[in-house]
Tab-separated table of C-alpha atoms and ligand atoms in Angstrom:
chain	number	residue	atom	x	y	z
A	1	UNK	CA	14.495	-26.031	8.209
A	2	UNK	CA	15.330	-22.129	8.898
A	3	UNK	CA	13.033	-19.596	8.559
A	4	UNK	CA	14.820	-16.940	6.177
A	5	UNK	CA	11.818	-14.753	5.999
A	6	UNK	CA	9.272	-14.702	8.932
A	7	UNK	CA	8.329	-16.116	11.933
A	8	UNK	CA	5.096	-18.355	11.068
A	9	UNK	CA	4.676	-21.956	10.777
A	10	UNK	CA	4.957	-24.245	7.687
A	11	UNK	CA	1.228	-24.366	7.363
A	12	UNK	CA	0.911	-20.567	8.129
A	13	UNK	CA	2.880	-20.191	5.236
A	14	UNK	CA	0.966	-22.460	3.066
A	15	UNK	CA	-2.430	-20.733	3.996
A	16	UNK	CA	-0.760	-17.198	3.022
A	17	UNK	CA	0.247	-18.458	-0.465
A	18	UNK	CA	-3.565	-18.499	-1.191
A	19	UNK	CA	-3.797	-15.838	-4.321
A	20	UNK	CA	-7.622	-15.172	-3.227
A	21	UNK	CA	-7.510	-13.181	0.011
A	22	UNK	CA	-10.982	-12.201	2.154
A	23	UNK	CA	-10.958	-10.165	5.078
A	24	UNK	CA	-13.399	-8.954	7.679
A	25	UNK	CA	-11.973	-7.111	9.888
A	26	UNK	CA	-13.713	-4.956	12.151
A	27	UNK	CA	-13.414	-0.788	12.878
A	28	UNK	CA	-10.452	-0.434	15.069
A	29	UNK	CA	-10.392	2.413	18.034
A	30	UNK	CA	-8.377	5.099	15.498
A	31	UNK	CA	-10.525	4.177	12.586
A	32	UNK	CA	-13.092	7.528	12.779
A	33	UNK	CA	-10.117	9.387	12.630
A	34	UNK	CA	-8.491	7.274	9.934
A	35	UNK	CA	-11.490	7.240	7.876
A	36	UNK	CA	-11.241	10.440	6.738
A	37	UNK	CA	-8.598	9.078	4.286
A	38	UNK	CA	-10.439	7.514	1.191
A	39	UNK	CA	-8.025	5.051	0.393
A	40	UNK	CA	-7.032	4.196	4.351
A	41	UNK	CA	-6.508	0.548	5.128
A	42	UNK	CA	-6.718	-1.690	8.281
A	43	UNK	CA	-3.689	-1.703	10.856
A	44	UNK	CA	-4.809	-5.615	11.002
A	45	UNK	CA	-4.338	-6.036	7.424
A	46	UNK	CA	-0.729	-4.361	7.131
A	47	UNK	CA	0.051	-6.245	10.072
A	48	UNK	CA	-0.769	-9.747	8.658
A	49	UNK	CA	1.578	-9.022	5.716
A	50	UNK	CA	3.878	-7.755	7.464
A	51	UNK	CA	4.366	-10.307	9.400
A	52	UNK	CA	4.923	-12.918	6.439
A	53	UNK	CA	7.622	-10.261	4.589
A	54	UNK	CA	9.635	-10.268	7.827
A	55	UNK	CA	11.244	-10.948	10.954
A	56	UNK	CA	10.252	-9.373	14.683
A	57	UNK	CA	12.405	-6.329	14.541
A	58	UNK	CA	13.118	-6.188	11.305
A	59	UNK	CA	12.681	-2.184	9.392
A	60	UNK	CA	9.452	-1.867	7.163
A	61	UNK	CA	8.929	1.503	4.615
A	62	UNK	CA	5.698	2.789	3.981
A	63	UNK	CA	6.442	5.528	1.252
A	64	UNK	CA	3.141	6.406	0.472
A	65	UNK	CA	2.159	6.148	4.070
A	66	UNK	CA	-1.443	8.037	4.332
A	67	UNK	CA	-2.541	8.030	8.157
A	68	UNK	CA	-0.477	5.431	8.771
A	69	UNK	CA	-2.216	1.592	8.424
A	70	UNK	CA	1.444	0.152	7.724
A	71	UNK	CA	2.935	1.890	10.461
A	72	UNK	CA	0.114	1.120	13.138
A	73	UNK	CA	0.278	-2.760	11.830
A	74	UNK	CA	4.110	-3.299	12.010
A	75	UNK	CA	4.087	-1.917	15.591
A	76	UNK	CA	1.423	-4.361	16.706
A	77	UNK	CA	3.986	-6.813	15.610
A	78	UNK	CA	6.928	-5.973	16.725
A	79	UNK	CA	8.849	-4.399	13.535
A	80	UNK	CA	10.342	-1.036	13.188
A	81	UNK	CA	9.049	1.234	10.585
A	82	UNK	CA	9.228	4.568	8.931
A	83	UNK	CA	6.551	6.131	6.607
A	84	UNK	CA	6.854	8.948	4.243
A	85	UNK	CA	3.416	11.305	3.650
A	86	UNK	CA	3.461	14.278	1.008
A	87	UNK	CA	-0.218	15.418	2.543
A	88	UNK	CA	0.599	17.052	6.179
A	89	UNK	CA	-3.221	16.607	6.960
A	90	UNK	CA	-3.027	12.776	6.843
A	91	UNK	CA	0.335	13.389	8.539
A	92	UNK	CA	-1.441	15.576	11.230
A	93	UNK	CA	-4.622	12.885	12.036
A	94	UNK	CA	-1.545	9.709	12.238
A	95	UNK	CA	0.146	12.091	14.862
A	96	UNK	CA	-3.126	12.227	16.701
A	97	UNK	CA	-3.987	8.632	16.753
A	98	UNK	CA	-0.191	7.277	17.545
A	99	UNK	CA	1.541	10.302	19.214
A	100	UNK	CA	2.545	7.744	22.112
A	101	UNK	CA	4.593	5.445	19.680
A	102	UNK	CA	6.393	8.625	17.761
A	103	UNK	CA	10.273	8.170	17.799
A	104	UNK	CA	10.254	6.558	21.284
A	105	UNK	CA	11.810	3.683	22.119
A	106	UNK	CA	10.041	0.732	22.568
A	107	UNK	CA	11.517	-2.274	25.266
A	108	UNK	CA	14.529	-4.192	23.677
A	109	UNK	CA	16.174	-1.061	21.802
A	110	UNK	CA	13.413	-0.958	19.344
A	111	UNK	CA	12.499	2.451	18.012
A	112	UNK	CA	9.122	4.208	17.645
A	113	UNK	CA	7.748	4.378	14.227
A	114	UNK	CA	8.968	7.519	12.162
A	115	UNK	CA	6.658	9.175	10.009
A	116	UNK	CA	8.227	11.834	7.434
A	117	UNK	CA	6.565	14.276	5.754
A	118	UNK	CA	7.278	15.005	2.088
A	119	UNK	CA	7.482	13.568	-1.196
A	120	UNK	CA	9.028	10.206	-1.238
A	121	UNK	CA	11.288	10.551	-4.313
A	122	UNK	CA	13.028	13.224	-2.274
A	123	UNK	CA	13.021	11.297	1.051
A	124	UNK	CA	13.787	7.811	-0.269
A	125	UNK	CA	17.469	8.897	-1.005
A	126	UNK	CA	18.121	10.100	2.960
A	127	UNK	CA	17.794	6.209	3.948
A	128	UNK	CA	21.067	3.840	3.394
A	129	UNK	CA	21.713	1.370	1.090
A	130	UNK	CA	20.277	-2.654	1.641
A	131	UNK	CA	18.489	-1.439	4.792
A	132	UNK	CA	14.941	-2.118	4.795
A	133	UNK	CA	13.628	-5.559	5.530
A	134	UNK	CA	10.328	-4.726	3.336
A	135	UNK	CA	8.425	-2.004	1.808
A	136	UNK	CA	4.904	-2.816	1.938
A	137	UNK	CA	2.881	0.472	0.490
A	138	UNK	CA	-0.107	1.467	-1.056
A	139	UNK	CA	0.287	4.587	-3.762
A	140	UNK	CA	-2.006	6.247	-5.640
A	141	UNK	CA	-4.189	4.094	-7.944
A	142	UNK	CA	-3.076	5.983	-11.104
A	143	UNK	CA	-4.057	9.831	-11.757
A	144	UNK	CA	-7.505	11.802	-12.947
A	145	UNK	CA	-9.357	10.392	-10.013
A	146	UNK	CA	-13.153	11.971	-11.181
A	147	UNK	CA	-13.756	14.029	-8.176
A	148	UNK	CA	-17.002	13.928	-8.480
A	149	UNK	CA	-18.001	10.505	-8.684
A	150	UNK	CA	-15.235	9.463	-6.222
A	151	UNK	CA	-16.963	11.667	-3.561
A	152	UNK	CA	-20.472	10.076	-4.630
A	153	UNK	CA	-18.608	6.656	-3.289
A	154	UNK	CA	-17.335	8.093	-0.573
A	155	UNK	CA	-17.339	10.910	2.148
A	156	UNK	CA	-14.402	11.637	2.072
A	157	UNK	CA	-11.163	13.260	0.203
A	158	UNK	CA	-8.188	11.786	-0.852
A	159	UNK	CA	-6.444	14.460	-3.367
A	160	UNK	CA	-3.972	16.982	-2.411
A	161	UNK	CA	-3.174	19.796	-4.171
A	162	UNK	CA	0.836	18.659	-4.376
A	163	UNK	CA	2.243	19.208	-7.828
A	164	UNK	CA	4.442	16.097	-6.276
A	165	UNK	CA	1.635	13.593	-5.329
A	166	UNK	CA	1.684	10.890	-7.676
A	167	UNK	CA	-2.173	10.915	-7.678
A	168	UNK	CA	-2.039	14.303	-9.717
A	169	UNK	CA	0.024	13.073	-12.623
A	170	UNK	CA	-1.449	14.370	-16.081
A	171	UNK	CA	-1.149	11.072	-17.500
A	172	UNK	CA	-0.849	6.721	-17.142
A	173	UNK	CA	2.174	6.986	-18.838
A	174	UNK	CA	3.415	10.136	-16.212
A	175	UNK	CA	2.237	7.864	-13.432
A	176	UNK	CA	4.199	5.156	-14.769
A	177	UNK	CA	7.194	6.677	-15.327
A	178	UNK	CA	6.852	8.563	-11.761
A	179	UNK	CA	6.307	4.745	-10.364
A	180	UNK	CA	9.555	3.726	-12.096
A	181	UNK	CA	11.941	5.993	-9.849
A	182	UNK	CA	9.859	5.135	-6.970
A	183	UNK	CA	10.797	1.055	-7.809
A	184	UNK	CA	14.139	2.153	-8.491
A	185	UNK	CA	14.571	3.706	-5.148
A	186	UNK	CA	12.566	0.864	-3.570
A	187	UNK	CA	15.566	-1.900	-4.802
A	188	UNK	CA	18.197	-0.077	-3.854
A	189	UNK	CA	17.015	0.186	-0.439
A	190	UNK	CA	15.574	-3.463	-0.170
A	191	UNK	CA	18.087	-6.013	1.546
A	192	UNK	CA	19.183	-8.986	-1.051
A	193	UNK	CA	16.123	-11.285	-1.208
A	194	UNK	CA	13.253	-9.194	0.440
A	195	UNK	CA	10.192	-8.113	-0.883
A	196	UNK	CA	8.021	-4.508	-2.077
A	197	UNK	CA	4.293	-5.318	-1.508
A	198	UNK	CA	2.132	-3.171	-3.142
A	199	UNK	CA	-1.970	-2.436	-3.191
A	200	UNK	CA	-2.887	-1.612	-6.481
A	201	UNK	CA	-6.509	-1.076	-7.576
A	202	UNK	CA	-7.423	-1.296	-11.476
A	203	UNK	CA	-9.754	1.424	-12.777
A	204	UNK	CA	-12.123	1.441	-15.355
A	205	UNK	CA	-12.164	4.625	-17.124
A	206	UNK	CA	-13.854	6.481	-20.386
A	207	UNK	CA	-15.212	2.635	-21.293
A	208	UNK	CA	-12.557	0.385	-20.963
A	209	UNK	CA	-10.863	-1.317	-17.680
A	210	UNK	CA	-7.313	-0.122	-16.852
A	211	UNK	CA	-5.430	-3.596	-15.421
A	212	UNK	CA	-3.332	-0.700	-13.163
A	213	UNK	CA	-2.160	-3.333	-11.045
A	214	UNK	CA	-0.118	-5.505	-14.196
A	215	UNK	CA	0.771	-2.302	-15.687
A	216	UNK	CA	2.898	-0.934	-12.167
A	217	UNK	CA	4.539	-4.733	-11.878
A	218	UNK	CA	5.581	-4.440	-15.582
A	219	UNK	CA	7.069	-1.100	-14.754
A	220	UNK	CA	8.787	-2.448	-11.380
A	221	UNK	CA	10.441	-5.562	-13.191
A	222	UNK	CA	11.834	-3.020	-15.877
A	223	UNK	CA	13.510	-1.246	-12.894
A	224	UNK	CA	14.946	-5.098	-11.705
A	225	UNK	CA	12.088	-6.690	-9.406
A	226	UNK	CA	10.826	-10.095	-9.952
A	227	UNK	CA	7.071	-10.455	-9.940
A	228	UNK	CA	6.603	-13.384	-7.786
A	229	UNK	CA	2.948	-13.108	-7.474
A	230	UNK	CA	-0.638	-11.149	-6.872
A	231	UNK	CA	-2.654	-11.417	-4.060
A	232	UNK	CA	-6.759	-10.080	-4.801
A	233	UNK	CA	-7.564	-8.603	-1.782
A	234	UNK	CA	-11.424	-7.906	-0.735
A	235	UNK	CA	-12.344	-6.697	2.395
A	236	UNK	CA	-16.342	-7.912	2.864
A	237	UNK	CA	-16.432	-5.582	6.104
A	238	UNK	CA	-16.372	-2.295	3.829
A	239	UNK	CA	-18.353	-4.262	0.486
A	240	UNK	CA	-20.893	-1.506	-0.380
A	241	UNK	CA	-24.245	-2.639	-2.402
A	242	UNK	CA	-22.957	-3.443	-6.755
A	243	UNK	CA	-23.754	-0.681	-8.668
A	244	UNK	CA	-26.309	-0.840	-11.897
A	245	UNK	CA	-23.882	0.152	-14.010
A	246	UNK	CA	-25.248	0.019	-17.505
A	247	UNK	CA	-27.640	-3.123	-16.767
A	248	UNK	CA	-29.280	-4.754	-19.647
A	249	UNK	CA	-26.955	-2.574	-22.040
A	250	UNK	CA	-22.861	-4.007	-22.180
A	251	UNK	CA	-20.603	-5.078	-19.651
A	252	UNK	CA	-19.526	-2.730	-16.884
A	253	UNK	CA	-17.571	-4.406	-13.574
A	254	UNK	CA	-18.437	-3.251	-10.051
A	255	UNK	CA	-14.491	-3.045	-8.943
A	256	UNK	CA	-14.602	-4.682	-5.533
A	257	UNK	CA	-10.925	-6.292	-5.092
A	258	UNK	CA	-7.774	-4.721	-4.897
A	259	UNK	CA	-4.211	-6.631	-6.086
A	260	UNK	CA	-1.929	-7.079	-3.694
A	261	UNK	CA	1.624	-6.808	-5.575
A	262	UNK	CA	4.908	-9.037	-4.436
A	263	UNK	CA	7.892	-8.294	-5.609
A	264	UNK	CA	11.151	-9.869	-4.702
A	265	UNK	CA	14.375	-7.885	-4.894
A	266	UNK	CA	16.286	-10.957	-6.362
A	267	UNK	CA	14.986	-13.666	-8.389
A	268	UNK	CA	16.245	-17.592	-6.376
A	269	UNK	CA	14.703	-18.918	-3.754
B	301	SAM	C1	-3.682	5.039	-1.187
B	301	SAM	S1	-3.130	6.264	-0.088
B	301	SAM	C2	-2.345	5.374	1.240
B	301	SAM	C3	-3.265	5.162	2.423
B	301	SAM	C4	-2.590	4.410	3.558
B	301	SAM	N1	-2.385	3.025	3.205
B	301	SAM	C5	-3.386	4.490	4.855
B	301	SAM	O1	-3.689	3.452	5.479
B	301	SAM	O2	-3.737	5.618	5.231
B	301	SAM	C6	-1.775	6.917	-0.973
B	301	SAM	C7	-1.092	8.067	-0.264
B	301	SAM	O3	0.076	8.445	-0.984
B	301	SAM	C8	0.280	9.828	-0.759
B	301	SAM	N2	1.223	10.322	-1.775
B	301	SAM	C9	0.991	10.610	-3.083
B	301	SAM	N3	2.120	11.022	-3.694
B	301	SAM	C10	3.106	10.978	-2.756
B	301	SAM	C11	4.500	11.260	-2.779
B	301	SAM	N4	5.099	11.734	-3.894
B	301	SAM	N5	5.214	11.062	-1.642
B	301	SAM	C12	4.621	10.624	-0.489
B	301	SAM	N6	3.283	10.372	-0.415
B	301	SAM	C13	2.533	10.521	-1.535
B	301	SAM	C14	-1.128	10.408	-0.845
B	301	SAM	O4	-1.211	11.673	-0.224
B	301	SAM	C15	-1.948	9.322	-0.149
B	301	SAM	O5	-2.168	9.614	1.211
């Protein structure tokens, strides 16, 4: 039977269907410099879904693109892709790690990756109609990120001062509604039958857990997506020790997965 959607074997495909996902993957050569993004993921890991949401070739979106995991993945597998970045210091740090693969053409009349910098609502409307194969992206997780305790996790910053970045929203519901003309872009530059991956981390905030990730589907089928599933993603290689979060007193989760989203542009299959 054809393939209408990637390249991998029946029981490839049967293996990805698994809705609990564990990685391990180890520090690439551009992580130090990619690391200085808080929310940066592994090249490895955008290239594995990639390569189940489409077809050697085929043109991948990254909207909220950071320093560039989607684009470095879909070029070590063959795809086209274009990223859009509202932060020109994450911008700056992907064009140091991939300046070789910038808008040059690769062997068979594939181009370069393309990474644009500026706020996705306003870029989104610059690419045609029905002409992405997939948009596989990882936003902000929601807004009023404590800066404090975020840089107690990590070393690093994530925030920009951009009125525009979705991260800076003044409230869930401004987030959500921001995330609505994002989906709305999304489908009308999806081809017929193709997918928008998202990574969505919830949140637990002020005492109660925020289920961000079932909250930005609900918003995306409003705009005309189908939810076809949720992947929970957890990446041993970067599991830090649990945190004693209130131990012996009530119930507070250590947050150690992110969902992975799929949404299908079209509902048959
Ligand atoms: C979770 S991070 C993505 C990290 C990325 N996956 C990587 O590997 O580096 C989300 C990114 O969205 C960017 N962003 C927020 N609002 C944006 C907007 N309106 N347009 C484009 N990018 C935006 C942030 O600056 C941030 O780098």
């Amino acid at each position: 039977m054809e393939n209408r959607l990637n390249e991998l074997t029946g029981s490839e495909w049967l293996y990805w269907t698994n809705t609990i996902y564990e990685t391990n993957f180890p520090p690439d050569a551009t992580h130090r410099w990619r690391k200085m993004h808080g929310a940066m993921k592994p090249p490895a890991l955008m290239a594995e879904i990639i390569s189940f949401f489409s077809k050697s070739g085929e043109l991948i979106l990254d909207p909220f693109a950071g320093v560039g995991g989607t684009l470095l993945g879909a070029v070590s597998v063959g795809r086209q892709a274009i990223g859009i970045e509202i932060n020109p210091m994450w911008v700056e740090i992907y064009r140091k790690i991939a300046p070789s693969e910038e808008e040059k053409d690769h062997p068979g009349q594939q181009k370069g990756p393309k990474m644009l910098l500026g706020d996705c609502l306003e870029c989104m409307p610059g690419i045609p109609d029905e002409s992405v194969a997939a948009i596989i992206t990882d936003p902000p997780y929601g807004c009023q990120q404590r800066e404090i305790a975020f840089k107690r996790e990590t070393n690093f910053n994530m925030k920009s001062t951009a009125k525009d970045d979705f991260g800076n929203c003044n409230s869930y519901p401004e987030y959500l509604h921001k995330m609505g003309l994002f989906g709305r872009e999304a489908f009308r530059l999806l081809k017929p039958g193709r997918y928008l991956v998202l990574m969505i981390g919830d949140r637990y905030q002020d005492g109660e857990y925020i289920p961000l990730g079932v909250m930005v589907a609900e918003r995306l089928r409003q705009v005309g997506f189908t939810w076809k599933g949720m992947k929970i993603w957890w990446n041993k290689a970067t599991q830090r020790p649990l945190k004693p979060y209130a131990i012996k007193s009530c119930f507070v989760p250590n947050i150690t997965h992110q969902n992975i989203l799929i949404l299908r542009k079209g509902s048959k299959c």
